[in-house]
Structure formats: C-alpha cells, structure tokens
PDB file of C-alpha atoms in Angstrom:
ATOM      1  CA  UNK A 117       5.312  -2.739  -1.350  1.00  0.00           C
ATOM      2  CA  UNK A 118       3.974  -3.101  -4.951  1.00  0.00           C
ATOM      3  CA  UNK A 119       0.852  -6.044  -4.856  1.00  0.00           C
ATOM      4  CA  UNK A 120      -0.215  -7.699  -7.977  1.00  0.00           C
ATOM      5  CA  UNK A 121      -3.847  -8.998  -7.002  1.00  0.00           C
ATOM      6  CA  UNK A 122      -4.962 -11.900  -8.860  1.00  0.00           C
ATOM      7  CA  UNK A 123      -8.535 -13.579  -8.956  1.00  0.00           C
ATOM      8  CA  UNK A 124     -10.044 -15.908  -9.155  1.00  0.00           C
ATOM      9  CA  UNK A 125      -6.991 -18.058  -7.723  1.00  0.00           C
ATOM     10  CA  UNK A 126      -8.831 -21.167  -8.547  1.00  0.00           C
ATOM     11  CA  UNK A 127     -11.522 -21.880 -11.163  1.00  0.00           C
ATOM     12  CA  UNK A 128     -13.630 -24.726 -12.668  1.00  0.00           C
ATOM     13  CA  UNK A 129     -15.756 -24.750 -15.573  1.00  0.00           C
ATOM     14  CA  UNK A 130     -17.169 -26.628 -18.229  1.00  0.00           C
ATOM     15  CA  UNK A 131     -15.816 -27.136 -21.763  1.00  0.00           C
ATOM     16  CA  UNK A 132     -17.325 -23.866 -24.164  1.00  0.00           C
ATOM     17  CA  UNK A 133     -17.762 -21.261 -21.735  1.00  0.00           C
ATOM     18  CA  UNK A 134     -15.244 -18.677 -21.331  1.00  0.00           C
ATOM     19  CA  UNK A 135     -13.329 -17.997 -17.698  1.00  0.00           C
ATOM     20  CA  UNK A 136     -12.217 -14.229 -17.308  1.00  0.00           C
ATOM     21  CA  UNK A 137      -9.152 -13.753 -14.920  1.00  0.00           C
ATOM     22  CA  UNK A 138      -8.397 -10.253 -13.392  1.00  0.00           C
ATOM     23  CA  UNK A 139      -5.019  -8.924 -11.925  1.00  0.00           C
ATOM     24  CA  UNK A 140      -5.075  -5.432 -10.354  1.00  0.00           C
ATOM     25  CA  UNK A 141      -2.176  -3.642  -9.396  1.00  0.00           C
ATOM     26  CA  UNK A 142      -2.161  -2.178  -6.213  1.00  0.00           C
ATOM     27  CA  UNK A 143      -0.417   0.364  -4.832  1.00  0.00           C
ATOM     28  CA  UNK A 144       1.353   1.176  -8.056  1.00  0.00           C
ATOM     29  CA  UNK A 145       0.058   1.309 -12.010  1.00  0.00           C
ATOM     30  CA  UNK A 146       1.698  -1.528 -13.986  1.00  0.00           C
ATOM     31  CA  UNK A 147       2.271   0.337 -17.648  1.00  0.00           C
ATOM     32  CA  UNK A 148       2.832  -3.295 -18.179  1.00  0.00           C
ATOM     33  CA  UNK A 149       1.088  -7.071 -17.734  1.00  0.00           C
ATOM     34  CA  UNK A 150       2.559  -9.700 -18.664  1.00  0.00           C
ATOM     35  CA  UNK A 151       0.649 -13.094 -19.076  1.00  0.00           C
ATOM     36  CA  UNK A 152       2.030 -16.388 -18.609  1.00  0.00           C
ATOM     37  CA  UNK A 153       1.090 -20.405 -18.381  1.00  0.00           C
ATOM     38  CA  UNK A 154       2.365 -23.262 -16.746  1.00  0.00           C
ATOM     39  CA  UNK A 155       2.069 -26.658 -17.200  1.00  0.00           C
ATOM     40  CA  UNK A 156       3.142 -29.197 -14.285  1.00  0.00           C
ATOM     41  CA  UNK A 157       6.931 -29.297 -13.512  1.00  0.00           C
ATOM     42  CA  UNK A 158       7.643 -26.718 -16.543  1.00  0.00           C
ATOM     43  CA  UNK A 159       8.597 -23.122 -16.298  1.00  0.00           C
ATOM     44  CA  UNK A 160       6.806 -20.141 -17.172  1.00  0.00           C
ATOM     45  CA  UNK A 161       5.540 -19.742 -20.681  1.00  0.00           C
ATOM     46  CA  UNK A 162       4.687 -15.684 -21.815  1.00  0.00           C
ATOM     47  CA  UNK A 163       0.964 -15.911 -23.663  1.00  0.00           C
ATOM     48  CA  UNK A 164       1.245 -12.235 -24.241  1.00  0.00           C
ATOM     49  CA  UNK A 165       2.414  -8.517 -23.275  1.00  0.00           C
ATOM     50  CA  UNK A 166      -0.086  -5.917 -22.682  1.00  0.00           C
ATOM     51  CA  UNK A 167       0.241  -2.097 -22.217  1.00  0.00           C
ATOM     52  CA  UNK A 168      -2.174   0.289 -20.611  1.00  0.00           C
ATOM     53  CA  UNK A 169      -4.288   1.534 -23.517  1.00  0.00           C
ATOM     54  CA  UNK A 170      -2.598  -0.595 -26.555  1.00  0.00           C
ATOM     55  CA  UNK A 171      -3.893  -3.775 -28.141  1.00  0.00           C
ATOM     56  CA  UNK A 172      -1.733  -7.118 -26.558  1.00  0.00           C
ATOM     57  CA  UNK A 173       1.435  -8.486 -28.324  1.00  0.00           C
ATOM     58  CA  UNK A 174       1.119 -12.013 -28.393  1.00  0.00           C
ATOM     59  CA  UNK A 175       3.644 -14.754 -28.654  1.00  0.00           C
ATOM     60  CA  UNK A 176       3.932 -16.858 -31.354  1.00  0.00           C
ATOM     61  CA  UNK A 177       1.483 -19.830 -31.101  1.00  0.00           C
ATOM     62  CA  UNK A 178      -1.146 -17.986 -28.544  1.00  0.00           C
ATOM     63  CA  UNK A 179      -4.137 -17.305 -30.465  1.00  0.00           C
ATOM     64  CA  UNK A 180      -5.601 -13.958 -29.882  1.00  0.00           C
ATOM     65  CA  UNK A 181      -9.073 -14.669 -29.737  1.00  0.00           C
ATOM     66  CA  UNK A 182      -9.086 -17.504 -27.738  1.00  0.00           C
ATOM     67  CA  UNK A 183      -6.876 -15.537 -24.918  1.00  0.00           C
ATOM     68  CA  UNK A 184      -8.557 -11.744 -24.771  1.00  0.00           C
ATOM     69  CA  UNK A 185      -6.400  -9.791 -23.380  1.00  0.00           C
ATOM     70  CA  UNK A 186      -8.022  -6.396 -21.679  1.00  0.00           C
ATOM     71  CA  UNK A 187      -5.421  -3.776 -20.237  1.00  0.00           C
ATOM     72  CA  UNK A 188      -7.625  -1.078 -19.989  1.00  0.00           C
ATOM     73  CA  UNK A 189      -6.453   0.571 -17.364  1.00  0.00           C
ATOM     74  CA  UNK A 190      -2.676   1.303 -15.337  1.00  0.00           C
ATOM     75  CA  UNK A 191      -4.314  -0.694 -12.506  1.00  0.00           C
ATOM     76  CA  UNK A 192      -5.950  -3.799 -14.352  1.00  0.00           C
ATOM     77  CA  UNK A 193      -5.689  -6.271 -16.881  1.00  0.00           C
ATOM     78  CA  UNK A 194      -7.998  -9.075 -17.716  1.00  0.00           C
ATOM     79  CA  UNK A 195      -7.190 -12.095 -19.456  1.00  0.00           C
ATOM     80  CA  UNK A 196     -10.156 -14.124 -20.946  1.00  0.00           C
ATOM     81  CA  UNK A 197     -10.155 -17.354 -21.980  1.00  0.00           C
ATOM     82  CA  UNK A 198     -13.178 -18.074 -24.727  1.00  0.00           C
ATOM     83  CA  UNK A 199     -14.682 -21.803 -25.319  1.00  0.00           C
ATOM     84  CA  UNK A 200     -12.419 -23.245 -23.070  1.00  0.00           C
ATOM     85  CA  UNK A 201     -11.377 -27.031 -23.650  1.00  0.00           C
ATOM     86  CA  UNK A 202      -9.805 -29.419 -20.963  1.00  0.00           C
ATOM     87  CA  UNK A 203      -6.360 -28.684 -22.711  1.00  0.00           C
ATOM     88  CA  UNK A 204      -6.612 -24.808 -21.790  1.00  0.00           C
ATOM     89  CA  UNK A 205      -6.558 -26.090 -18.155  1.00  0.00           C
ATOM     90  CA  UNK A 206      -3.538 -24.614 -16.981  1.00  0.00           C
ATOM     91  CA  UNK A 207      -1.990 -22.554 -13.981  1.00  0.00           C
ATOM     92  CA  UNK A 208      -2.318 -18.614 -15.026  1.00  0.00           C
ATOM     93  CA  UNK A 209      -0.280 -16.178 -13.702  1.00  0.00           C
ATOM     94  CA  UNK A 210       0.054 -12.215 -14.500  1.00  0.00           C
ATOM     95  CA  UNK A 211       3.133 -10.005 -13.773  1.00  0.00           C
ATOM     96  CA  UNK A 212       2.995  -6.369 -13.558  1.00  0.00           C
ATOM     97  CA  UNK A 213       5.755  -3.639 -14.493  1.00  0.00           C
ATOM     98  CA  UNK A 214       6.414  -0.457 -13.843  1.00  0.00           C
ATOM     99  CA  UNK A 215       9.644   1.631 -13.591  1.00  0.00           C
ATOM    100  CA  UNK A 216      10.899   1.713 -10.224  1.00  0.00           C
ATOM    101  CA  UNK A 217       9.334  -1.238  -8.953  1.00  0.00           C
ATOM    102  CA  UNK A 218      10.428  -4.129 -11.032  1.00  0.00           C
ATOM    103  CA  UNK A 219       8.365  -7.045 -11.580  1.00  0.00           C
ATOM    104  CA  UNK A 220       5.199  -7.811  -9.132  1.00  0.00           C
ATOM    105  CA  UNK A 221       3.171 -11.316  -9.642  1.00  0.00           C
ATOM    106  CA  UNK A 222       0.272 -11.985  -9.163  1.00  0.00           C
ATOM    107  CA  UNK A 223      -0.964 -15.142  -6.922  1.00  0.00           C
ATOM    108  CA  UNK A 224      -1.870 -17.159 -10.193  1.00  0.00           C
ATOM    109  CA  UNK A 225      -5.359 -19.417 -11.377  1.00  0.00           C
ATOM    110  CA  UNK A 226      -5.692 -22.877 -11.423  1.00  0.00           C
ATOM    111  CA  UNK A 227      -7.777 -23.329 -14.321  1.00  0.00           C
ATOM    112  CA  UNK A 228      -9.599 -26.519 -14.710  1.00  0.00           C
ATOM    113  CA  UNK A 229     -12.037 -27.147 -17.484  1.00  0.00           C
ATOM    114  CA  UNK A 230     -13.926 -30.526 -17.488  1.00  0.00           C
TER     115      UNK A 230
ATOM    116  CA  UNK B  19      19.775 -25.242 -25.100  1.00  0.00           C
ATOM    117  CA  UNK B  20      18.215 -23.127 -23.337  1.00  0.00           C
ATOM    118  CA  UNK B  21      19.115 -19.852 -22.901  1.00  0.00           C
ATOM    119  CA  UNK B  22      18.822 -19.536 -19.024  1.00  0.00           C
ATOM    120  CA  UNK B  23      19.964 -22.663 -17.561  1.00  0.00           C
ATOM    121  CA  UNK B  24      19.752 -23.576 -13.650  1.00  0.00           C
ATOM    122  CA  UNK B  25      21.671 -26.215 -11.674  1.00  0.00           C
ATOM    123  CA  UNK B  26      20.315 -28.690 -10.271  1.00  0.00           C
ATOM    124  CA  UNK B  27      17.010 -29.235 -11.322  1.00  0.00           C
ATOM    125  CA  UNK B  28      16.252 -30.923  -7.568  1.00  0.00           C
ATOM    126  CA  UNK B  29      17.956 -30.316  -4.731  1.00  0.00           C
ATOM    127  CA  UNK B  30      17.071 -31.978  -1.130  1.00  0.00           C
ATOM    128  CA  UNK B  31      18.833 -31.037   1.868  1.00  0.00           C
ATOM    129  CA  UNK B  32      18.550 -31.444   5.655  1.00  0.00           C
ATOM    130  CA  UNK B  33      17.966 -28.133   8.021  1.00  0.00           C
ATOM    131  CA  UNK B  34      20.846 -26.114   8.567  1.00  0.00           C
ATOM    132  CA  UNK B  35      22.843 -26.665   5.392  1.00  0.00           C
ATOM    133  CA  UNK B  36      24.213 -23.996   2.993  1.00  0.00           C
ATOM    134  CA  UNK B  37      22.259 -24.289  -0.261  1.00  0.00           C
ATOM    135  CA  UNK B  38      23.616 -22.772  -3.767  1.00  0.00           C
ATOM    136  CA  UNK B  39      21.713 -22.735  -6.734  1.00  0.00           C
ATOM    137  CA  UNK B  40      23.359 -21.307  -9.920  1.00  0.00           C
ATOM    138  CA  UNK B  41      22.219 -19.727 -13.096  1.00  0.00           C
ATOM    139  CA  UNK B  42      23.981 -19.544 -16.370  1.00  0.00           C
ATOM    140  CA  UNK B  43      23.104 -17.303 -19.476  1.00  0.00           C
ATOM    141  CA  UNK B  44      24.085 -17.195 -23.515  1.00  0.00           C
ATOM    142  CA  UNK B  45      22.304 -13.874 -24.138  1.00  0.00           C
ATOM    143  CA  UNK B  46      23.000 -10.191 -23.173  1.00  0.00           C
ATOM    144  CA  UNK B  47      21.353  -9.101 -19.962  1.00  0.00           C
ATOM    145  CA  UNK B  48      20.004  -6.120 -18.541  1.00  0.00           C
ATOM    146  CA  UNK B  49      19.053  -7.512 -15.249  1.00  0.00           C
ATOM    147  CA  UNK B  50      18.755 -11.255 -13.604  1.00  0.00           C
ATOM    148  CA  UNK B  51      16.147 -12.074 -11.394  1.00  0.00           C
ATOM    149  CA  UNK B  52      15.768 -14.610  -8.643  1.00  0.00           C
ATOM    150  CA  UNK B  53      12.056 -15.799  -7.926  1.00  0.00           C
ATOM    151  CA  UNK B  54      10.566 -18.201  -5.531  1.00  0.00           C
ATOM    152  CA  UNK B  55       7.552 -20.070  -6.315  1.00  0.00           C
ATOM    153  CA  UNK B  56       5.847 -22.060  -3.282  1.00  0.00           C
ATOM    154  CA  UNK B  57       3.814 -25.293  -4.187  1.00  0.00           C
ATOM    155  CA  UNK B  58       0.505 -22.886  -4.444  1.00  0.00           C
ATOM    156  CA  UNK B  59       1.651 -21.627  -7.286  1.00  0.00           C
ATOM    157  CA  UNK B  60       2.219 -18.073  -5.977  1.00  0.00           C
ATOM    158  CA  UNK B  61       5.984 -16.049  -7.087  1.00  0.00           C
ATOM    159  CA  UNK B  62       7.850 -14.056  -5.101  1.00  0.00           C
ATOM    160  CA  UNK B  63      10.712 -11.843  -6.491  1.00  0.00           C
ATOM    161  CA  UNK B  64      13.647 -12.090  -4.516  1.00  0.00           C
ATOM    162  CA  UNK B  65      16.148 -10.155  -6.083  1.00  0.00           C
ATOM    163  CA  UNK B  66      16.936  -8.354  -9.315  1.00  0.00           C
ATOM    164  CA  UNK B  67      20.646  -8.017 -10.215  1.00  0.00           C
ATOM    165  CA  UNK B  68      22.790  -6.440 -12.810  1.00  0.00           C
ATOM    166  CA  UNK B  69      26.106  -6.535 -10.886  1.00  0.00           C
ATOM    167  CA  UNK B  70      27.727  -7.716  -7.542  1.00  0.00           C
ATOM    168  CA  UNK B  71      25.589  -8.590  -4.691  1.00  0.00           C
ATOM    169  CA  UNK B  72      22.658  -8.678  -2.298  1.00  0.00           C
ATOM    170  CA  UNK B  73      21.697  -9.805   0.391  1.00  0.00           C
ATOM    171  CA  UNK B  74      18.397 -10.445   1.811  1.00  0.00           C
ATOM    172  CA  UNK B  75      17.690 -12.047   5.666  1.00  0.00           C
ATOM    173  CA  UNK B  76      19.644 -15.550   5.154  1.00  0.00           C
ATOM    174  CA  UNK B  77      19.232 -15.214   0.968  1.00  0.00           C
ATOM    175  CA  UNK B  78      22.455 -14.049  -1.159  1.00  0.00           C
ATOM    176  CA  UNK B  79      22.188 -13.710  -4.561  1.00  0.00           C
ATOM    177  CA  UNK B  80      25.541 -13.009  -7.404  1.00  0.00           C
ATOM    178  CA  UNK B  81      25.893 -12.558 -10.233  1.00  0.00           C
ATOM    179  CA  UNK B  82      29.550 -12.630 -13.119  1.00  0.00           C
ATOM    180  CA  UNK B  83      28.195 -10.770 -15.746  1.00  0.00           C
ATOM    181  CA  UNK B  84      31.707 -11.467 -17.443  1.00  0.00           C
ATOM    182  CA  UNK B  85      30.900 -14.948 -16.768  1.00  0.00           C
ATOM    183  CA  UNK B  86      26.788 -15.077 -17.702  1.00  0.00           C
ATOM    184  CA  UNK B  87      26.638 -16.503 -14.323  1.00  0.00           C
ATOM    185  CA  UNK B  88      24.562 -16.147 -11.139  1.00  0.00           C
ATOM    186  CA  UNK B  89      24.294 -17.910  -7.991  1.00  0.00           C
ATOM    187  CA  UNK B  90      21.660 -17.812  -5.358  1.00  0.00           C
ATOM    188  CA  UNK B  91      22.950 -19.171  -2.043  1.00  0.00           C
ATOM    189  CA  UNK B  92      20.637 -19.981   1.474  1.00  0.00           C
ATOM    190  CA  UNK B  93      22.245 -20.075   4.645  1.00  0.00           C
ATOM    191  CA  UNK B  94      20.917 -21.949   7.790  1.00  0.00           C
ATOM    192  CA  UNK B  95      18.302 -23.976   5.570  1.00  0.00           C
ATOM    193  CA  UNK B  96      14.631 -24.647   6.988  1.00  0.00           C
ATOM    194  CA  UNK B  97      12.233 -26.467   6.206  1.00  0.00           C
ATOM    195  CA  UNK B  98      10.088 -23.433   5.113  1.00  0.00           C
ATOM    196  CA  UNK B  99      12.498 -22.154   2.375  1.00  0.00           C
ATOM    197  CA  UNK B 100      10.978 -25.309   0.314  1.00  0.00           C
ATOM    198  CA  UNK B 101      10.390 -24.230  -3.067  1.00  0.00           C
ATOM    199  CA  UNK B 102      10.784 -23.930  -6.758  1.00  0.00           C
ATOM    200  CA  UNK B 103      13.485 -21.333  -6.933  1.00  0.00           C
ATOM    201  CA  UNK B 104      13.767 -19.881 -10.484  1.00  0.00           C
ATOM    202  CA  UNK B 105      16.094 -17.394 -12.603  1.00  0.00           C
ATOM    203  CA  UNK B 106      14.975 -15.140 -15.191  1.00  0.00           C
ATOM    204  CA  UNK B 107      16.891 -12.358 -16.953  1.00  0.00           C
ATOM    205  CA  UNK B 108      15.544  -9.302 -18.929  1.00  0.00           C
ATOM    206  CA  UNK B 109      17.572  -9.199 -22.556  1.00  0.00           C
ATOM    207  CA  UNK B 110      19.313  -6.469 -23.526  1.00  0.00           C
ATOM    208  CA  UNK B 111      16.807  -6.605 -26.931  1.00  0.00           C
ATOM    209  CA  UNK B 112      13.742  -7.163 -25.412  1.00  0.00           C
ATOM    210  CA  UNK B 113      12.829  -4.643 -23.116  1.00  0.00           C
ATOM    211  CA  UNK B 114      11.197  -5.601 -20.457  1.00  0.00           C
ATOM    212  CA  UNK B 115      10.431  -9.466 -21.043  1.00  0.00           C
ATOM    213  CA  UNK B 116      11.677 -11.923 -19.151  1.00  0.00           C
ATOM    214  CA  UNK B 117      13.073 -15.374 -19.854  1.00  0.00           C
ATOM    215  CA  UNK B 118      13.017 -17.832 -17.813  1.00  0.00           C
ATOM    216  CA  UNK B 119      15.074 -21.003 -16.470  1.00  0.00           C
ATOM    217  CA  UNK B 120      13.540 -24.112 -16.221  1.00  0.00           C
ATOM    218  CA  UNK B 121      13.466 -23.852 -12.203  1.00  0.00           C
ATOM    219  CA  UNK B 122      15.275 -25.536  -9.022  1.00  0.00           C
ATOM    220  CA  UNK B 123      12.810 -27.474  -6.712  1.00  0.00           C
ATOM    221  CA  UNK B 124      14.685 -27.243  -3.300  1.00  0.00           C
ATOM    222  CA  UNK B 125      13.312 -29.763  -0.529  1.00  0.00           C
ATOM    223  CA  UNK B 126      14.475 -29.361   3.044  1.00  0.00           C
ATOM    224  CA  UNK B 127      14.180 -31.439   5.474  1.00  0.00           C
ATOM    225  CA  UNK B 128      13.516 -31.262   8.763  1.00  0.00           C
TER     226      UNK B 128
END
C-alpha cells in the first residue's frame, strides 16, 4: 500500500540553526503534502498545503519563512524550519494525497530545540 | 465549538469489551476519516467514509450523514488497540483538507 516516509523521526538541535524534515512518498506521487504540528494532548494543527511544483499555502498564523516548505517533486516534500527557538519544538507530521489512495502519513518528528 | 467533535475524550476499558467512539460534525462533508495514532506519534488511516459502513478485522466504522454523525466501534478489545483514535472529515469547500477532532485516547487493559 501507499507509504509516506518521514525522516528524521526524532531531532535535537540548538536554538538558531535550522532542522530540515523530509517525507517521500513511496509507491505512489502525493500531488499533495500536507504539513501539520502537534502540541502534547492537542490535535493536529495544518502549518501549510503544498502541491508538486506550486509555492505552499499557508495557514493563517504560520509564517512562511520560518517554515520553508519545498514540494519539488510528486515524491517529496521538505519542510524546513529556520532559527529554530525552544517554542518551535513540536511533533511534525506530513500527509500525502493523491486520488485513489486517500490520505498516507508519514511517521512524524519530534523536534526538540534547546 | 468545534466543528468535529469526538466522545469521550478518554476512554479505559478492560480486554474483551465492545468499545464505541463517536464523531459529530456542523459542516458539509465529503468524506470522514477514522485515524489511529499510537503513543510514538505515528497515524494510521483506518477508514474513510462517505456513507454506510465498513468493516475492517474487529474495527467498524458508521457514519449518518443525515445526522453529521459517525461512530467507530472495536470488538473483542486488547490491550494493543491502545491509542489516540481520531476523526477528521474533508469539507465539502475545502478540497482536500482535513479537519480534525480533538481525539479519543482509548486505554485497555489487560
């Protein structure tokens, strides 16, 4: 079945460098990524929507050039995280979509930046 | 409110039992999906529903669409079925984004 391969799944780095974070699509081409967040105990919050080829729609309250968003191909998407600060640690996960085979996740990051 | 709302928020029960979960809705949907998140973070999809019913193994997911209402029942519990269990629908206006529900963290016990 369609695979949604995530790395790194866990991360640590120090505050001002940036952390990149790649999901590939195996198996199938996502036309779509979808990037979320989670906090502890909360539900999944949508950073941004990419399509293969496009520039990233972003939700309102995401900044753009903090979160890069790369979906430069059908089979991956990179989301980059610039001068990271402890409150950009977070849990990470991508989703990818394509007609016919719904919505495939990716294992998610455990960001921590100290 | 939210838009997607689950019941309960926690749910502990011993090995064997029937579970139900349930998902309500306010907006227009194009499909409902169940997902199960395990305590590494990781999501599974589990089903995706725009009418009736499915079944999977011991999973069984419904859904009312008259009713903005879906249910995700687990029969013969184990231990290993601990998880966050969460609904998310696709809007009729938003292509293909999802919202989601604020999750059900299901405990069972040996």
């Amino acid at each position: 079945g369609a695979v949604v391969s995530q790395h790194p799944s866990r991360v640590i780095c120090k505050s001002g460098t940036s952390v990149k974070i790649e999901c590939r699509s195996l198996d199938f081409q996502a036309t779509t990524m979808f990037w979320y967040r989670q906090f502890p105990k909360q539900s999944l919050m949508l950073m941004a929507t990419s399509n293969e080829g496009s520039k990233a729609t972003y939700e309102q309250g995401v900044e753009k050039d903090k979160f890069l968003i790369n979906h430069a191909s059908l089979t991956l998407s990179t989301l980059t995280v610039t001068s990271a600060h402890p409150e950009d640690s977070s849990f990470y996960i991508c989703s990818g979509a394509a007609k016919g085979y719904g919505y495939t996740f990716g294992s998610g990051t455990r960001l921590t930046v100290v | 409110k939210n838009e997607v709302e689950q019941s309960p928020q926690n749910l502990t029960a011993q090995e064997g039992e029937f579970i139900t979960i349930n998902c309500s809705y306010s907006v227009g949907i194009s499909a409902l999906h169940w997902l199960q998140q395990h305590p590494g973070g990781g999501i599974v999809s589990l089903f995706m529903l725009s009418s009736g019913k499915k079944k999977h193994g011991r999973l069984i997911a419904t859904i009312n669409i008259q009713e903005k209402h879906s249910s995700l029942h687990i029969t013969a519990s184990h231990p290993r079925d601990s998880a966050v269990y969460i609904c998310a629908v696709a809007e009729e206006t938003s292509g293909s984004r999802l919202t989601f529900g604020e999750g059900t963290q299901l405990t069972v016990n040996p």
